[in-house]
């Protein structure tokens, strides 16, 4: 360790020129910053999705209007920060690429996942190019700011829109392309989150919200001293403050706790973010770019106190699938049949129970369960689908060990007599979950949070 800081700024942190300026000041206040990872400006990735959809469904004219909206938004930041002619050239090249991609999609009336990833990448490529220009001005010649295309180093599988990093290739590409840049201690690299490339050089993306993961991967690659995640909340809270206003910031938590939170729906960190930093034991700081002096949360391998209950996380819009064998199949074959179908269709799945000829799993929204999937499962089983559920999870420690504290949890859960669909307890050391209808989520989450987590 000892190789400086990797700092990531999310979409709302770089939403306009003023916000970008705040982020540049944050970087300035940490002279050890070596790599800055930038997300697309707020909502741009959604707009790029809309752009691809309109090109496919409504044709050239309408989609070029959407592109114009995206362009104006970035061009207005460019004018406010008075970018250099070189940066304008870089930006124009991205606009030009965007236009060609859109015209292609409009002509073919089709947008393949491969093309979609190229379209997705435009957002981060525009925002990072603007930020590099601004940072160069703010650091006023004391540092050498290098605008870097992350696709040169972040090598991934070709699983479009959810590509997986190939770490050996990424590390050797970093040795070749990134380390020589960093050899000059005054260098600060500004690059894109979310984006990667296959070995053939085709553009990929790591999954929506994946810039946190990019930042963690880059921190691992340079064996950074600290990973900073700058967002719009001053740290990781006991639950989403938008859902429960009473939520409190957690000053320090363990990798395992933060990882469970991220996997179980705490949007503040992308689900896979902690894995790369855990491999190198790099502490993570989460803070607000709006109030950088307010402090934040530290996520580390060990912390002073590891309470039984730490936080609550929510995943809305879940679909529960119950598959019940209608043949006398050996258990192993029944399980294999289900796994094969899930793997073949790459369905993101959270298995809740596997008992005899009866399996329950959750998928985020019904869109992953097309007719083909249901037909395949129905060949050997009865399939029941229940939509619009929320998985509410309590996150903590030693939750798989018998403890009287469980009764407090039961008391809190049953108090409001929620329409409980399922309770899962004791299967993991770091979490327990309950499934309730989406319509009751806010109420149940708030009651549970305030009964169990406010006094911590
Ligand atoms: P960014 O664009 O910086 O990646 P996100 O919107 O992805 O930001 O994540 C920040 C948001 O995460 C917060 O505004 C908050 O509503 C939400 N959030 C969910 N759970 C938590 C939590 N436990 N602590 C803090 N924020 C949370
Ligand atoms: N811009 C991407 C998204 O909105 C990635 C990220 O911001 O983390 O999903
Ligand atoms: Mg995010």
PDB file of N, CA and C and ligand atoms in Angstrom, residues 8 10-11 39 209-212 231 267-270, ligand 3:
ATOM      1  N   UNK A   8     -13.748   8.373  -6.507  1.00  0.00           N
ATOM      2  CA  UNK A   8     -14.831   8.232  -7.489  1.00  0.00           C
ATOM      3  C   UNK A   8     -15.940   9.243  -7.207  1.00  0.00           C
ATOM      4  N   UNK A  10     -19.831  10.249  -8.234  1.00  0.00           N
ATOM      5  CA  UNK A  10     -21.052   9.725  -8.864  1.00  0.00           C
ATOM      6  C   UNK A  10     -21.782  10.774  -9.690  1.00  0.00           C
ATOM      7  N   UNK A  11     -22.840  10.322 -10.349  1.00  0.00           N
ATOM      8  CA  UNK A  11     -23.581  11.159 -11.295  1.00  0.00           C
ATOM      9  C   UNK A  11     -24.095  12.466 -10.726  1.00  0.00           C
ATOM     10  N   UNK A  39     -18.396   9.277 -13.055  1.00  0.00           N
ATOM     11  CA  UNK A  39     -19.641   8.717 -13.614  1.00  0.00           C
ATOM     12  C   UNK A  39     -20.163   9.659 -14.695  1.00  0.00           C
ATOM     13  N   UNK A 209     -24.926   1.446 -12.423  1.00  0.00           N
ATOM     14  CA  UNK A 209     -24.362   1.875 -11.126  1.00  0.00           C
ATOM     15  C   UNK A 209     -22.936   1.353 -10.911  1.00  0.00           C
ATOM     16  N   UNK A 210     -22.339   0.810 -11.996  1.00  0.00           N
ATOM     17  CA  UNK A 210     -21.066   0.098 -11.837  1.00  0.00           C
ATOM     18  C   UNK A 210     -19.819   0.940 -11.650  1.00  0.00           C
ATOM     19  N   UNK A 211     -19.931   2.272 -11.613  1.00  0.00           N
ATOM     20  CA  UNK A 211     -18.712   3.083 -11.473  1.00  0.00           C
ATOM     21  C   UNK A 211     -18.009   2.860 -10.135  1.00  0.00           C
ATOM     22  N   UNK A 212     -18.785   2.562  -9.089  1.00  0.00           N
ATOM     23  CA  UNK A 212     -18.156   2.253  -7.796  1.00  0.00           C
ATOM     24  C   UNK A 212     -17.211   1.057  -7.967  1.00  0.00           C
ATOM     25  N   UNK A 231     -20.388  10.865  -3.041  1.00  0.00           N
ATOM     26  CA  UNK A 231     -21.740  10.745  -3.555  1.00  0.00           C
ATOM     27  C   UNK A 231     -22.598  11.892  -3.033  1.00  0.00           C
ATOM     28  N   UNK A 267     -28.291   1.219  -2.264  1.00  0.00           N
ATOM     29  CA  UNK A 267     -27.826   1.760  -3.555  1.00  0.00           C
ATOM     30  C   UNK A 267     -26.532   2.565  -3.430  1.00  0.00           C
ATOM     31  N   UNK A 268     -26.215   2.996  -2.225  1.00  0.00           N
ATOM     32  CA  UNK A 268     -25.040   3.850  -2.035  1.00  0.00           C
ATOM     33  C   UNK A 268     -23.760   3.175  -2.531  1.00  0.00           C
ATOM     34  N   UNK A 269     -23.729   1.845  -2.562  1.00  0.00           N
ATOM     35  CA  UNK A 269     -22.588   1.125  -3.128  1.00  0.00           C
ATOM     36  C   UNK A 269     -23.087   0.052  -4.088  1.00  0.00           C
ATOM     37  N   UNK A 270     -22.471  -0.029  -5.261  1.00  0.00           N
ATOM     38  CA  UNK A 270     -22.789  -1.088  -6.225  1.00  0.00           C
ATOM     39  C   UNK A 270     -22.423  -2.441  -5.590  1.00  0.00           C
TER      40      UNK A 270
HETATM   41 MG1  LIG B   3     -24.281   4.741  -7.556  1.00  0.00          MG
END
